[in-house]
CSV table of C-alpha atoms and ligand atoms in Angstrom, one decimal:
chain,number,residue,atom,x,y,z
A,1,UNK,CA,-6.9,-15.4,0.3
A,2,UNK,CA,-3.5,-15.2,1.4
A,3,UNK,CA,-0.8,-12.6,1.8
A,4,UNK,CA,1.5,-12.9,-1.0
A,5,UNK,CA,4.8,-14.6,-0.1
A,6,UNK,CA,7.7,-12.6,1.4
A,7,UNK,CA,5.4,-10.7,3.0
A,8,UNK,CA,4.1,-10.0,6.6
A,9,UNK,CA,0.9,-8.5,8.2
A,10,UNK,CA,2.3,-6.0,11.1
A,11,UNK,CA,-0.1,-6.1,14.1
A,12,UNK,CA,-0.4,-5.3,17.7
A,13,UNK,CA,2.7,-5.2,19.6
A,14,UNK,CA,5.3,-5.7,16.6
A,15,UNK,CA,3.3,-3.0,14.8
A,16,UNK,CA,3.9,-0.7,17.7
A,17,UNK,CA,8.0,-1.9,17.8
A,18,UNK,CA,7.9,-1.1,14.0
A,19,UNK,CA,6.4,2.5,15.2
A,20,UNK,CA,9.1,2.7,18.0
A,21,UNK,CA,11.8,1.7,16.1
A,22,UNK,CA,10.9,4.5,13.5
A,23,UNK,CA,10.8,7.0,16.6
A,24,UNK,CA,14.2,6.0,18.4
A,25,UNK,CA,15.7,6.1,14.6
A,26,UNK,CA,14.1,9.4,13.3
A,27,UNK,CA,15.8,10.7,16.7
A,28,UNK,CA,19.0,9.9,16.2
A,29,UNK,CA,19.0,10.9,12.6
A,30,UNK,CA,17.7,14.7,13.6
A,31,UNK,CA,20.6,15.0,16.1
A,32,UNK,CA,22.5,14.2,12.8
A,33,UNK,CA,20.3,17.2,11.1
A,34,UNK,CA,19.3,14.8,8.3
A,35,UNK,CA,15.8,15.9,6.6
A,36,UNK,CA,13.2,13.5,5.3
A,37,UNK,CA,12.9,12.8,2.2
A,38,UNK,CA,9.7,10.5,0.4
A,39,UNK,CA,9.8,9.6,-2.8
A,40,UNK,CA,7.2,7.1,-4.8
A,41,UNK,CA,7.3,3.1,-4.3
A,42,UNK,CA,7.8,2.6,-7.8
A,43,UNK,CA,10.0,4.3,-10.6
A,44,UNK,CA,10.7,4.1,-14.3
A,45,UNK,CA,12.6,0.1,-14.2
A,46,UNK,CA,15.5,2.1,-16.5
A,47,UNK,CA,16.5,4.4,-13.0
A,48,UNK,CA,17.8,1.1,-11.2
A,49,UNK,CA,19.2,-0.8,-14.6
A,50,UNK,CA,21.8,2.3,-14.8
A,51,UNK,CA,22.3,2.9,-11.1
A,52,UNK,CA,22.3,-0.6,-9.5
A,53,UNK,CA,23.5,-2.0,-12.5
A,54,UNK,CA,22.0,-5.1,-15.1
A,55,UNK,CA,24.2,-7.8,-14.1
A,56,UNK,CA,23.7,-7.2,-10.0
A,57,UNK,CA,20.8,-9.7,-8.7
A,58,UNK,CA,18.7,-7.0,-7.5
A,59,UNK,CA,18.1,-5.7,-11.3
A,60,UNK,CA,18.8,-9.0,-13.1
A,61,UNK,CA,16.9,-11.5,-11.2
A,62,UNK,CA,14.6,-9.5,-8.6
A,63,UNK,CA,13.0,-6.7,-9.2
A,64,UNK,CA,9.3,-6.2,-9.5
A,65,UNK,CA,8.5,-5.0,-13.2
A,66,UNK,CA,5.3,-4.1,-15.0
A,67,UNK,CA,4.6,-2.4,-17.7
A,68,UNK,CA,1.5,0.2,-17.4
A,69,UNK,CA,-1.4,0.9,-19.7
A,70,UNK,CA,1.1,2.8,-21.7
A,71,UNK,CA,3.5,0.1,-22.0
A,72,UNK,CA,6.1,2.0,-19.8
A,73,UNK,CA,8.2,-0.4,-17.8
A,74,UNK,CA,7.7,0.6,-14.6
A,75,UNK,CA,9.9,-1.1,-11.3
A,76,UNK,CA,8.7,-1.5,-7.6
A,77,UNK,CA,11.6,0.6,-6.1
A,78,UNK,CA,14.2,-2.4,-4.9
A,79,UNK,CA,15.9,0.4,-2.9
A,80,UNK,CA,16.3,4.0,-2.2
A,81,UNK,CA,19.7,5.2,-2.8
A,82,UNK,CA,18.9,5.4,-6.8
A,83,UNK,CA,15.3,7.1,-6.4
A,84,UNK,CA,16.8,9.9,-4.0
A,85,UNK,CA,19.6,10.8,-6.6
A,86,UNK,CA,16.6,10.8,-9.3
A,87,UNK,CA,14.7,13.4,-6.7
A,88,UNK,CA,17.5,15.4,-5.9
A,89,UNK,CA,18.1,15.8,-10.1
A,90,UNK,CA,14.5,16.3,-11.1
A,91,UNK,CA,13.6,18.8,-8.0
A,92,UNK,CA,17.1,20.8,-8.5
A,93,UNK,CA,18.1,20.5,-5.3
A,94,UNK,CA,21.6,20.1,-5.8
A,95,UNK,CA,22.1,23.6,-5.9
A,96,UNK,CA,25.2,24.9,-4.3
A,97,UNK,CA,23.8,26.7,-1.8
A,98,UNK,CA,21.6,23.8,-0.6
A,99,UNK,CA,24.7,21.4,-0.4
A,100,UNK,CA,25.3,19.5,1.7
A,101,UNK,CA,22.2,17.4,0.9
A,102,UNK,CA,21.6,15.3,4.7
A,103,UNK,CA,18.5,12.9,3.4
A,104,UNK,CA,16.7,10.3,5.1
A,105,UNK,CA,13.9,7.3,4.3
A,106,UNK,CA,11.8,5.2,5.8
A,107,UNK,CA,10.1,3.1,3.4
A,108,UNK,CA,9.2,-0.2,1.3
A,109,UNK,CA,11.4,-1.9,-0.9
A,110,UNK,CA,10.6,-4.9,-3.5
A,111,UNK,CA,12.8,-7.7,-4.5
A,112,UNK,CA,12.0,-10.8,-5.5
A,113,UNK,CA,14.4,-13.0,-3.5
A,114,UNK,CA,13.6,-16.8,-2.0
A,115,UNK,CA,11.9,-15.7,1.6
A,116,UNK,CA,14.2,-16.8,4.0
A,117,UNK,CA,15.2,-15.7,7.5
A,118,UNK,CA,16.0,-11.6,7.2
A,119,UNK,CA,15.0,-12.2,3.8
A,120,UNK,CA,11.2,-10.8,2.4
A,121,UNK,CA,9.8,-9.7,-0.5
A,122,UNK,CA,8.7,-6.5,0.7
A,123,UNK,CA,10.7,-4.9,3.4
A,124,UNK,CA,11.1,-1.7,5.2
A,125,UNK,CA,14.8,0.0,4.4
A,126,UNK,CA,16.0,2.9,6.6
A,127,UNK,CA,18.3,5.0,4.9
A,128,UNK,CA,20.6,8.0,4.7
A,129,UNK,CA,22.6,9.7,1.9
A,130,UNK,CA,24.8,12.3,2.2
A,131,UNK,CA,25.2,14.5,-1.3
A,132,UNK,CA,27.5,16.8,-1.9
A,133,UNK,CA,31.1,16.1,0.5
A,134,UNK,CA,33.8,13.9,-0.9
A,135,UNK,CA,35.9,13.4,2.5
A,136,UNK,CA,37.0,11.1,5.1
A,137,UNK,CA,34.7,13.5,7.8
A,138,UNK,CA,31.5,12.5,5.7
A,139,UNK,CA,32.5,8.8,5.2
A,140,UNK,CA,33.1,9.1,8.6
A,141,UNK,CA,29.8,10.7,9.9
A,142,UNK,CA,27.9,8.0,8.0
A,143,UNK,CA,29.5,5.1,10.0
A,144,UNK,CA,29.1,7.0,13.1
A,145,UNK,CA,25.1,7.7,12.3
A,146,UNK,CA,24.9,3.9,11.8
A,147,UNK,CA,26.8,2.5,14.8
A,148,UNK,CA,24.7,5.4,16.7
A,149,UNK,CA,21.3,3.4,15.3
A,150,UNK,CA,22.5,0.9,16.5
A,151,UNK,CA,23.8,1.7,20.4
A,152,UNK,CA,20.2,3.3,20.4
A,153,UNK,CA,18.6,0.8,19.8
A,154,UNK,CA,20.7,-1.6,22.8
A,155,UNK,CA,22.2,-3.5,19.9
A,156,UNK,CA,25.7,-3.9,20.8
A,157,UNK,CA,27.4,-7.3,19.6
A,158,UNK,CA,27.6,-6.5,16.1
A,159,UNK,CA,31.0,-6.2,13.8
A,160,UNK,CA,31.5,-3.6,11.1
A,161,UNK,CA,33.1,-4.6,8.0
A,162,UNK,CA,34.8,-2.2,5.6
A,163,UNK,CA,36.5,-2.2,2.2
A,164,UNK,CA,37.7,0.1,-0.3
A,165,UNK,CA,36.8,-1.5,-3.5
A,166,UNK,CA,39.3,-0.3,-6.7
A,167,UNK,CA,38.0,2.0,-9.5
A,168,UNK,CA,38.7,3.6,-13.2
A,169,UNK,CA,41.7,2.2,-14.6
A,170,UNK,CA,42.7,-0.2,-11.8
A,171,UNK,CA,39.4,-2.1,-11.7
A,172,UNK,CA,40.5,-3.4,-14.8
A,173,UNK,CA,43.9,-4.8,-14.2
A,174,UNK,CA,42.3,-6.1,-11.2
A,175,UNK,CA,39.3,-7.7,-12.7
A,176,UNK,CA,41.8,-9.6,-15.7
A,177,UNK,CA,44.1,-10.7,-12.7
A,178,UNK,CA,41.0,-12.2,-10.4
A,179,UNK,CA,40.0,-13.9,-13.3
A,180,UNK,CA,42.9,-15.4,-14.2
A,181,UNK,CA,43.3,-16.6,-10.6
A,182,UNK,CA,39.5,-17.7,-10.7
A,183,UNK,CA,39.9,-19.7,-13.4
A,184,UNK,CA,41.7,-22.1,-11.8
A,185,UNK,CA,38.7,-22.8,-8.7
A,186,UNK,CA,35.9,-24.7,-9.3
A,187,UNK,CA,32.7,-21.8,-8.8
A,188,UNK,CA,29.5,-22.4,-8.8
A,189,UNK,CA,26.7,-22.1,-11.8
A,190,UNK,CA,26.1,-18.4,-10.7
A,191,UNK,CA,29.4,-17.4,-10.4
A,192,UNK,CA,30.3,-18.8,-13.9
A,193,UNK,CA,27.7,-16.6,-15.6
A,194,UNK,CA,29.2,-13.7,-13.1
A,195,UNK,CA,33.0,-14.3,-14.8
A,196,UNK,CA,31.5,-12.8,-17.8
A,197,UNK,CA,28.7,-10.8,-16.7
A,198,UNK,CA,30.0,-8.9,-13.6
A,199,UNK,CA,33.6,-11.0,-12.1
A,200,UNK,CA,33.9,-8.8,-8.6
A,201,UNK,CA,30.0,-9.6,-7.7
A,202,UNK,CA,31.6,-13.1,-7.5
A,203,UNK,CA,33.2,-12.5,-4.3
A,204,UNK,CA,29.9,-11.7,-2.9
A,205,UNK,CA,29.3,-15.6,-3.3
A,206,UNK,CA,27.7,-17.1,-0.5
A,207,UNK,CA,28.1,-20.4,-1.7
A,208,UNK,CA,31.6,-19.9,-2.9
A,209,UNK,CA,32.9,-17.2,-1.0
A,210,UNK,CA,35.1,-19.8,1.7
A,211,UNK,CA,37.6,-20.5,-1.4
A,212,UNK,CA,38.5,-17.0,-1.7
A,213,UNK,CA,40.9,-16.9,0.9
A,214,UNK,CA,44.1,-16.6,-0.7
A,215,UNK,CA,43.3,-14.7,-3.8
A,216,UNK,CA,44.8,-11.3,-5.0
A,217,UNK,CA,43.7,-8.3,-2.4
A,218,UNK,CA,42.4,-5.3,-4.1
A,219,UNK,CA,43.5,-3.2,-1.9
A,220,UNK,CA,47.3,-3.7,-3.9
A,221,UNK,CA,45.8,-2.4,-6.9
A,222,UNK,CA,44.6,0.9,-4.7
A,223,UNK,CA,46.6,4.2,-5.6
A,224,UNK,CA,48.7,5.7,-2.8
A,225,UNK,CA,46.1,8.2,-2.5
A,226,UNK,CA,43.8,6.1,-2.2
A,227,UNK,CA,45.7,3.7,0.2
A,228,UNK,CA,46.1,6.7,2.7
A,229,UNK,CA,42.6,8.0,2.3
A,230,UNK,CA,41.6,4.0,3.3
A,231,UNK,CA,43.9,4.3,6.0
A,232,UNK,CA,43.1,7.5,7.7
A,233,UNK,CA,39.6,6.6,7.8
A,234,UNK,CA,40.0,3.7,9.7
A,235,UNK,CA,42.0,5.8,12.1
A,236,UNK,CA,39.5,8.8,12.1
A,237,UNK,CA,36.7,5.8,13.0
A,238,UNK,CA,39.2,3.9,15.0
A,239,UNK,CA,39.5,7.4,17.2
A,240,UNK,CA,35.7,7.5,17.4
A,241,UNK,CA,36.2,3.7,19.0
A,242,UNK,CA,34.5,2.2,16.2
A,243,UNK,CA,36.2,-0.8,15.3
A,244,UNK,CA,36.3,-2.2,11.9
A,245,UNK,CA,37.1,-5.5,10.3
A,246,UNK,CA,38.7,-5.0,6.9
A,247,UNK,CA,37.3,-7.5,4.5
A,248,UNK,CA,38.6,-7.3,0.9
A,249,UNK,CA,35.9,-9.7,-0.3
A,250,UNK,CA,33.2,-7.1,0.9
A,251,UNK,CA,32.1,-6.2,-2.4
A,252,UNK,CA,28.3,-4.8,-2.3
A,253,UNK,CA,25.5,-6.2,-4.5
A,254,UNK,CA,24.7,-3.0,-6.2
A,255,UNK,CA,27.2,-1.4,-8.9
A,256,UNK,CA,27.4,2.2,-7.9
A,257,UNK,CA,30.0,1.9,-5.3
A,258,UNK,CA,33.4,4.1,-6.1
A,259,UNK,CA,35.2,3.6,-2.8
A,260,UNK,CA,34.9,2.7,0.7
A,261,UNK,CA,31.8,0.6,1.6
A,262,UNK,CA,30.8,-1.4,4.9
A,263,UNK,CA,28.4,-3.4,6.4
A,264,UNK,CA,27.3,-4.1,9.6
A,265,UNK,CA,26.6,-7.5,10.8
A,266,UNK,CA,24.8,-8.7,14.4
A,267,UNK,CA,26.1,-11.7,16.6
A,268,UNK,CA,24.4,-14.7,13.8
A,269,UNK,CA,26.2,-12.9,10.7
A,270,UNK,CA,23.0,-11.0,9.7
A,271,UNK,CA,23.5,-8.0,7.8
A,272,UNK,CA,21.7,-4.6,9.4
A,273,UNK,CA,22.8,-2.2,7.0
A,274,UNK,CA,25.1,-1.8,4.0
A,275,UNK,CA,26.5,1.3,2.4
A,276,UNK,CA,29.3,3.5,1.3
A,277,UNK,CA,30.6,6.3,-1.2
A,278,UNK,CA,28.7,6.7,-4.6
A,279,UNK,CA,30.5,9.2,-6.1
A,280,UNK,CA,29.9,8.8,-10.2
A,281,UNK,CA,26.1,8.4,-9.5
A,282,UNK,CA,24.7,11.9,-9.8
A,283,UNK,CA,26.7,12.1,-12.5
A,284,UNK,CA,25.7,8.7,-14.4
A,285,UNK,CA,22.0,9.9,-13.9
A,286,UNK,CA,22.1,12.8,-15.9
A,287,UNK,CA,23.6,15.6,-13.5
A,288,UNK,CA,26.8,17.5,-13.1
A,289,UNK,CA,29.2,15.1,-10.7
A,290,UNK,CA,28.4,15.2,-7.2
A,291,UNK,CA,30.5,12.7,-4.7
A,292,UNK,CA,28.1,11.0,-2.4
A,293,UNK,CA,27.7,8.3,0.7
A,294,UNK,CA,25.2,6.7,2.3
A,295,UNK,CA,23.4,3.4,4.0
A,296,UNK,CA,20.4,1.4,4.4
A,297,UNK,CA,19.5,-0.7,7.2
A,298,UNK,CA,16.7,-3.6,6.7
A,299,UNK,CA,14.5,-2.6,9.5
A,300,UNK,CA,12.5,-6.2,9.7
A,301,UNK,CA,16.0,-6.9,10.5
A,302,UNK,CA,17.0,-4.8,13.3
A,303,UNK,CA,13.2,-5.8,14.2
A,304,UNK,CA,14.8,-9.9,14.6
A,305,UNK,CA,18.0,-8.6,15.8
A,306,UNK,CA,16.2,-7.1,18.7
A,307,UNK,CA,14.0,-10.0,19.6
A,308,UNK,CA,16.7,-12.5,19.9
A,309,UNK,CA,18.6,-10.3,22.5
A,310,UNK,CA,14.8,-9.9,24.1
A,311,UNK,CA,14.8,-6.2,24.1
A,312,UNK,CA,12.0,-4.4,24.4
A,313,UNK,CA,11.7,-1.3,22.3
A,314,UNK,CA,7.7,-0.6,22.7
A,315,UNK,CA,6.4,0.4,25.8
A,316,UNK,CA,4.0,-2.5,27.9
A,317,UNK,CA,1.0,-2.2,26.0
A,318,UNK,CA,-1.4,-0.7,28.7
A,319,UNK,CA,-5.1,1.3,29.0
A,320,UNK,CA,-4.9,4.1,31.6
A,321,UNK,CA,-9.0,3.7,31.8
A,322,UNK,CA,-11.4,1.2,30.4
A,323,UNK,CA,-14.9,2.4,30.4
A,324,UNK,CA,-17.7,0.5,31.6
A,325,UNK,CA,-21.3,1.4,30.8
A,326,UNK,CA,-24.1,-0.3,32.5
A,327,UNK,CA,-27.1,1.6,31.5
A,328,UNK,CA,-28.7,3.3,28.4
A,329,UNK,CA,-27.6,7.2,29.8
A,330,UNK,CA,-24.3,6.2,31.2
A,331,UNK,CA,-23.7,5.1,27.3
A,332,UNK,CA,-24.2,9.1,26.7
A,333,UNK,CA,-22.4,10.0,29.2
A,334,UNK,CA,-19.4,7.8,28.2
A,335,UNK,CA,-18.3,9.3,25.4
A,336,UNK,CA,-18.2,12.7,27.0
A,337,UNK,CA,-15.9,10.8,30.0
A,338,UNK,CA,-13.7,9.3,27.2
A,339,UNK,CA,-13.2,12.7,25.2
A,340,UNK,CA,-12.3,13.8,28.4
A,341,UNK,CA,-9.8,11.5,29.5
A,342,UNK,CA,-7.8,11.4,26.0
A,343,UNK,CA,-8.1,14.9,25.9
A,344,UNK,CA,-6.2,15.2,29.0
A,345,UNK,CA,-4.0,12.7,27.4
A,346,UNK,CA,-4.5,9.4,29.1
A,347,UNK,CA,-4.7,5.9,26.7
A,348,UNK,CA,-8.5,5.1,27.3
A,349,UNK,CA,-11.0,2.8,25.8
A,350,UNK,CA,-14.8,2.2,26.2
A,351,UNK,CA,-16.5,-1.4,25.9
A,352,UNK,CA,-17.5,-1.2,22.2
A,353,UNK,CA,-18.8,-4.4,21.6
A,354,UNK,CA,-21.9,-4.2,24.6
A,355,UNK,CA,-20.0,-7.1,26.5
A,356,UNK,CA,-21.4,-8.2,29.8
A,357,UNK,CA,-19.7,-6.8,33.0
A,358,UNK,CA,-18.0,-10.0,33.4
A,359,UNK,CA,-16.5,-10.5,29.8
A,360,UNK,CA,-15.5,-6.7,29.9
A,361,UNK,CA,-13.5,-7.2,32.5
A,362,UNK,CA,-11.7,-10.1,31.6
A,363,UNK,CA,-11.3,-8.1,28.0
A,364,UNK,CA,-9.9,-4.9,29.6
A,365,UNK,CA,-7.3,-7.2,31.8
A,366,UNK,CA,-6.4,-8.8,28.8
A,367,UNK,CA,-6.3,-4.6,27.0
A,368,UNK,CA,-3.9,-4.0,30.5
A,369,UNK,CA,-6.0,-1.6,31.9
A,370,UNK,CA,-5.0,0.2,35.0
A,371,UNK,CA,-8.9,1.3,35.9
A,372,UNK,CA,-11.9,0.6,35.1
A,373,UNK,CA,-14.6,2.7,35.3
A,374,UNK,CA,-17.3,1.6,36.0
A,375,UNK,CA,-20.7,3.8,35.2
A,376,UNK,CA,-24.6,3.3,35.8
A,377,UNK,CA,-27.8,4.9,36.5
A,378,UNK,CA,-27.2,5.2,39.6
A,379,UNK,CA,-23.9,7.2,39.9
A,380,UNK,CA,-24.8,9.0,37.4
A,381,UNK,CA,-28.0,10.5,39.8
A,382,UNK,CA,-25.0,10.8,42.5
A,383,UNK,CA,-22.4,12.0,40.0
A,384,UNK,CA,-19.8,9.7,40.8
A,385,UNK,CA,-18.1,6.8,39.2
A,386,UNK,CA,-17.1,4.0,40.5
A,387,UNK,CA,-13.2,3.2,39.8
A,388,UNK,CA,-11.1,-0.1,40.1
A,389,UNK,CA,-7.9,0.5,40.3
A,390,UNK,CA,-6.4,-2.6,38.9
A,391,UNK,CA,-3.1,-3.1,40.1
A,392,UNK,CA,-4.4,-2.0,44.4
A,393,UNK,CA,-7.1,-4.8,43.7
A,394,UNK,CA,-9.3,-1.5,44.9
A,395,UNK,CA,-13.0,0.0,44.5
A,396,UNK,CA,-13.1,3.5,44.5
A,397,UNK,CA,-16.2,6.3,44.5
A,398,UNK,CA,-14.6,9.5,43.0
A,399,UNK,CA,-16.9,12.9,41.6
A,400,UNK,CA,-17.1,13.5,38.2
A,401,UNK,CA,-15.0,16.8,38.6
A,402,UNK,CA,-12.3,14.7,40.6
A,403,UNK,CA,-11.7,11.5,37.6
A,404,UNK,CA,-8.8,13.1,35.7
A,405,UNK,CA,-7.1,14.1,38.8
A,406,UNK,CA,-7.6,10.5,40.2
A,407,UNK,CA,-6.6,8.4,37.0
A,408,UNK,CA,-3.4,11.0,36.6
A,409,UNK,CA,-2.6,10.4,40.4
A,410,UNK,CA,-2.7,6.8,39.7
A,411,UNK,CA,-0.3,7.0,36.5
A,412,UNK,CA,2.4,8.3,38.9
A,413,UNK,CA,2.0,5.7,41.6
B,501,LIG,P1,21.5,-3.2,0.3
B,501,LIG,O1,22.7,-3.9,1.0
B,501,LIG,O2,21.1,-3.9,-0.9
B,501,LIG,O3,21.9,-1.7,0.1
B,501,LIG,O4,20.4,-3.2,1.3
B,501,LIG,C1,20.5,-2.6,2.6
B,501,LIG,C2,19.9,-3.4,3.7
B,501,LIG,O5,18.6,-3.7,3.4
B,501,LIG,C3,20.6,-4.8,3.9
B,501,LIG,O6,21.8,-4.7,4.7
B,501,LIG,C4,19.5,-5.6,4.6
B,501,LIG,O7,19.5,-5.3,6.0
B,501,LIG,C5,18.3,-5.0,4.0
B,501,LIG,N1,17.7,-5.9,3.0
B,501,LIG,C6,18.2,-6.1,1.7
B,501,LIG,N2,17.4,-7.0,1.1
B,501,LIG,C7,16.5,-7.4,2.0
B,501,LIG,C8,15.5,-8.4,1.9
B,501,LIG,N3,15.2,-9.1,0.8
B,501,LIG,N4,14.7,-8.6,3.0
B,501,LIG,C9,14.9,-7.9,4.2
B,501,LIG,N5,15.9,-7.0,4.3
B,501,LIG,C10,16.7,-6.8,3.2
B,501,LIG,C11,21.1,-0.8,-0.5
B,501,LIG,O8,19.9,-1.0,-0.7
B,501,LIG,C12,21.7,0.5,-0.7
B,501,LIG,N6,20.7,1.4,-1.3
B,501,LIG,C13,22.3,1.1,0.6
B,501,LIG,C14,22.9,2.4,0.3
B,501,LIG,C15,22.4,3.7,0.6
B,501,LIG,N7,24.1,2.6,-0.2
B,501,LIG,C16,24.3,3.9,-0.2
B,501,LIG,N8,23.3,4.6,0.2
C-alpha cells in the first residue's frame, strides 16, 4: 500500500516544523486580532463552481468530486476563501455589529494538479480574510499580515507582486481588445480553449506568458478612481517599506477577484501566498454585499522555502531525561519518576521496548537525551538514582527528593 500521489506522510522533525510553523503563524495573526475559524474539508462541489468559477483550473480540471449515497455532488474543499464566505452566510455572522469579520485557517486543501515541486495534491493553506471593510487601510493590513509571516519566519528575499485587475463594464472593453491583440500570437492548446472560456486566465499562462510583453495594460482601462485608489495603496504600503512590483499580467487563478490582488514569491520564483479584494462574493453567494480581502499561503511551501535558506524553525529535538530501569521494582518505580519529571515539565522518556543497557543508551543518544537515569535494585534500597549527565560525560548519585531540582539545574547550564 502506498500513499496516494501528491501526498506526503509528516514525521519527526518536519512534523514538529509543520507544528512550529503553525505556532510562529498563529502569533502573528493574533497580534493582528484575527479569530480562528474551522470549517469542513469538503463542501457541496456547487459552493466553488460559483465562487472560484467553472472555467478557472481549480474547478474545471482539479477538484476532487464525489457524489454521496444521496447522489449529492460533494467537492474536497480546493481552498478556503469560498467555504469561509459560505460560514460566515449560513452562521449569520455578518451582522453589523460583528463587522469587521478578522478570520483565519489552517487547513487541507485538494486539487488534482501533476505533483511537482511546491505542487501536491493535498496541501496545507494558511489563510486570512477580512469581511466587512472596503479601503486602502484593509488592503493594506492584509499585505502587511503577509509580509509580517513572512519576516517571522526569517524569510526575507522574496518580491511582492501586485495588480489591480479591471471590473464591471471595463472588463469587457478590455477583454474584446486583449483578444483582438491575442489573436494575432501563436498560444498554446490551453490558452485557445481559454480565448473562449475565460480570455484574462490566459495571462496566467506559464507556458505562454513570455509573449505577453507588449500587450494592452489593464491598468488604462482602470477608472480614475480606481487609478488613484491603485496608486495610494502602493504609497500607503510603499510608507510601510513594503515594496511592490506591479505586474499587470498578475491575474489570479480563481474568478472572484474585483480589485487589487498580489502574490508573493521567494528567491526561485515560488509562490507563498496569493490574495486580494473579493468584493461581489458575499454577495454572489446568496448574502447582502459585503466588500472583502484576503490571502492564502501554501504552507508545504513556506516549509521548502525555509529549508533551502537552512533555517531552523523547530527547536533541536532533545529528551531532558531518559529513564533506565534495570530491575523488576525500579520498572514500578519508573513510572512514578516519569510522571514526576513531565509533571514538572521536562521532555522525558522511559526505555519502552526492555532494551539492554547498552542498546538504550545508544537509543537515548540517538532520542538526544541530556540524562539518563539510570535505576536498579539497589538505589532504589539507598533511594538514589544514578544520573549521567550527557553532555559533562558525568556519573552522578542524586536522592530521590533532589532529581527535579538536579535535571532543572542542568537545563540551565
Ligand atoms: P491560491 O493562489 O489558489 O489562492 O492558493 C494560495 C496558495 O496556496 C498559493 O500561493 C500556493 O502557495 C498554495 N498552493 C496552491 N496550490 C497548491 C498546490 N497544489 N500544492 C501546494 N501549494 C499550493 C487561494 O486559494 C485563495 N483562496 C487565496 C485567497 C484568500 N484569496 C483571498 N482570500
Amino acid at each position: 500500500m502506498q500513499k496516494p500521489r501528491g501526498t506526503e506522510d509528516l514525521f519527526e522533525l518536519k512534523a514538529r516544523d509543520f507544528f512550529a510553523l503553525e505556532m510562529i503563524i498563529r502569533h502573528v495573526v493574533d497580534l493582528y486580532n484575527y479569530k480562528e475559524i474551522r470549517t469542513p474539508i469538503f463542501e457541496m462541489a456547487e459552493l466553488f463552481k460559483k465562487s472560484a468559477g467553472v472555467n478557472t483550473d481549480v474547478v474545471a480540471k482539479e477538484m476532487y468530486i464525489f457524489n454521496d449515497k444521496k447522489n449529492r455532488e460533494f467537492a474536497l474543499r480546493p481552498e478556503g476563501t469560498a467555504p469561509v464566505v459560505r460560514a460566515v452566510l449560513e452562521n449569520k455572522l455578518y451582522i453589523e455589529e460583528k463587522l469587521p469579520l478578522k478570520l483565519f485557517y489552517f487547513g487541507q486543501m485538494f486539487r488534482y494538479e501533476r505533483p511537482q515541486n511546491g505542487r501536491k495534491r493535498q496541501f496545507y493553506q494558511f489563510g486570512v480574510e477580512l469581511i466587512g471593510p472596503d479601503s486602502i487601510e484593509a488592503d493594506t493590513e492584509i499585505l502587511c499580515l503577509a509580509v509580517n509571516v513572512l519576516n517571522s519566519l526569517g524569510l526575507q528575499n522574496y518580491k511582492v507582486y501586485i495588480n489591480y485587475l479591471v471590473i464591471k463594464e471595463a472588463r469587457e472593453k478590455y477583454i474584446l481588445d486583449l483578444k483582438k491583440q491575442l489573436s494575432n500570437l501563436k498560444l498554446c492548446d490551453d490558452c485557445n480553449l481559454r480565448i473562449i472560456s475565460n480570455p484574462l486566465r490566459i495571462l496566467d499562462c506559464k507556458i505562454d506568458q513570455h509573449k505577453f510583453n507588449d500587450l494592452i495594460n489593464m491598468k488604462e482601462y482602470l477608472t480614475n478612481e480606481q487609478k488613484q485608489y491603485y496608486l495610494n495603496l502602493i504609497k500607503s504600503l510603499n510608507n510601510l517599506e513594503i515594496k511592490v512590483i506591479e505586474d499587470n499580467l498578475l491575474v489570479r487563478g480563481l474568478d472572484y477577484y474585483t480589485g487589487f490582488v498580489f502574490e508573493i514569491k521567494d528567491e526561485n520564483g515560488i509562490t507563498l501566498v496569493g490574495g486580494g479584494r473579493y468584493n461581489n462574493l458575499v454577495g454572489e453567494l446568496g448574502g447582502n454585499n459585503l466588500p472583502a480581502c484576503g490571502f492564502a499561503f501554501g504552507v508545504e511551501r513556506l516549509i521548502t522555502a525555509l529549508e533551502n535558506k537552512k533555517i531552523s524553525i523547530s527547536q533541536l529535538a532533545y529528551l531532558d531525561a531518559y529513564i533506565l530501569a534495570i530491575s523488576e521494582r525500579a520498572k514500578t518505580f519508573s513510572s512514578i519518576l516519569l510522571l514526576m519529571l513531565r509533571s514538572a515539565g521536562f521532555r522525558t522518556d522511559y526505555n519502552f521496548m526492555n532494551k539492554n543497557i547498552k542498546s538504550a543508551f545508544k537509543y537515548s543518544e540517538k532520542l538526544n537525551a541530556k540524562n539518563i537515569i539510570i535505576i536498579g535494585d539497589k538505589e532504589l534500597n539507598e533511594g538514589i538514582v544514578i544520573i549521567k549527565e550527557q553532555d559533562k560525560k558525568n556519573e552522578i548519585k542524586v536522592k530521590f527528593e533532589e532529581i527535579v531540582t538536579h535535571i532543572s539545574r542542568s537545563g540551565e547550564k
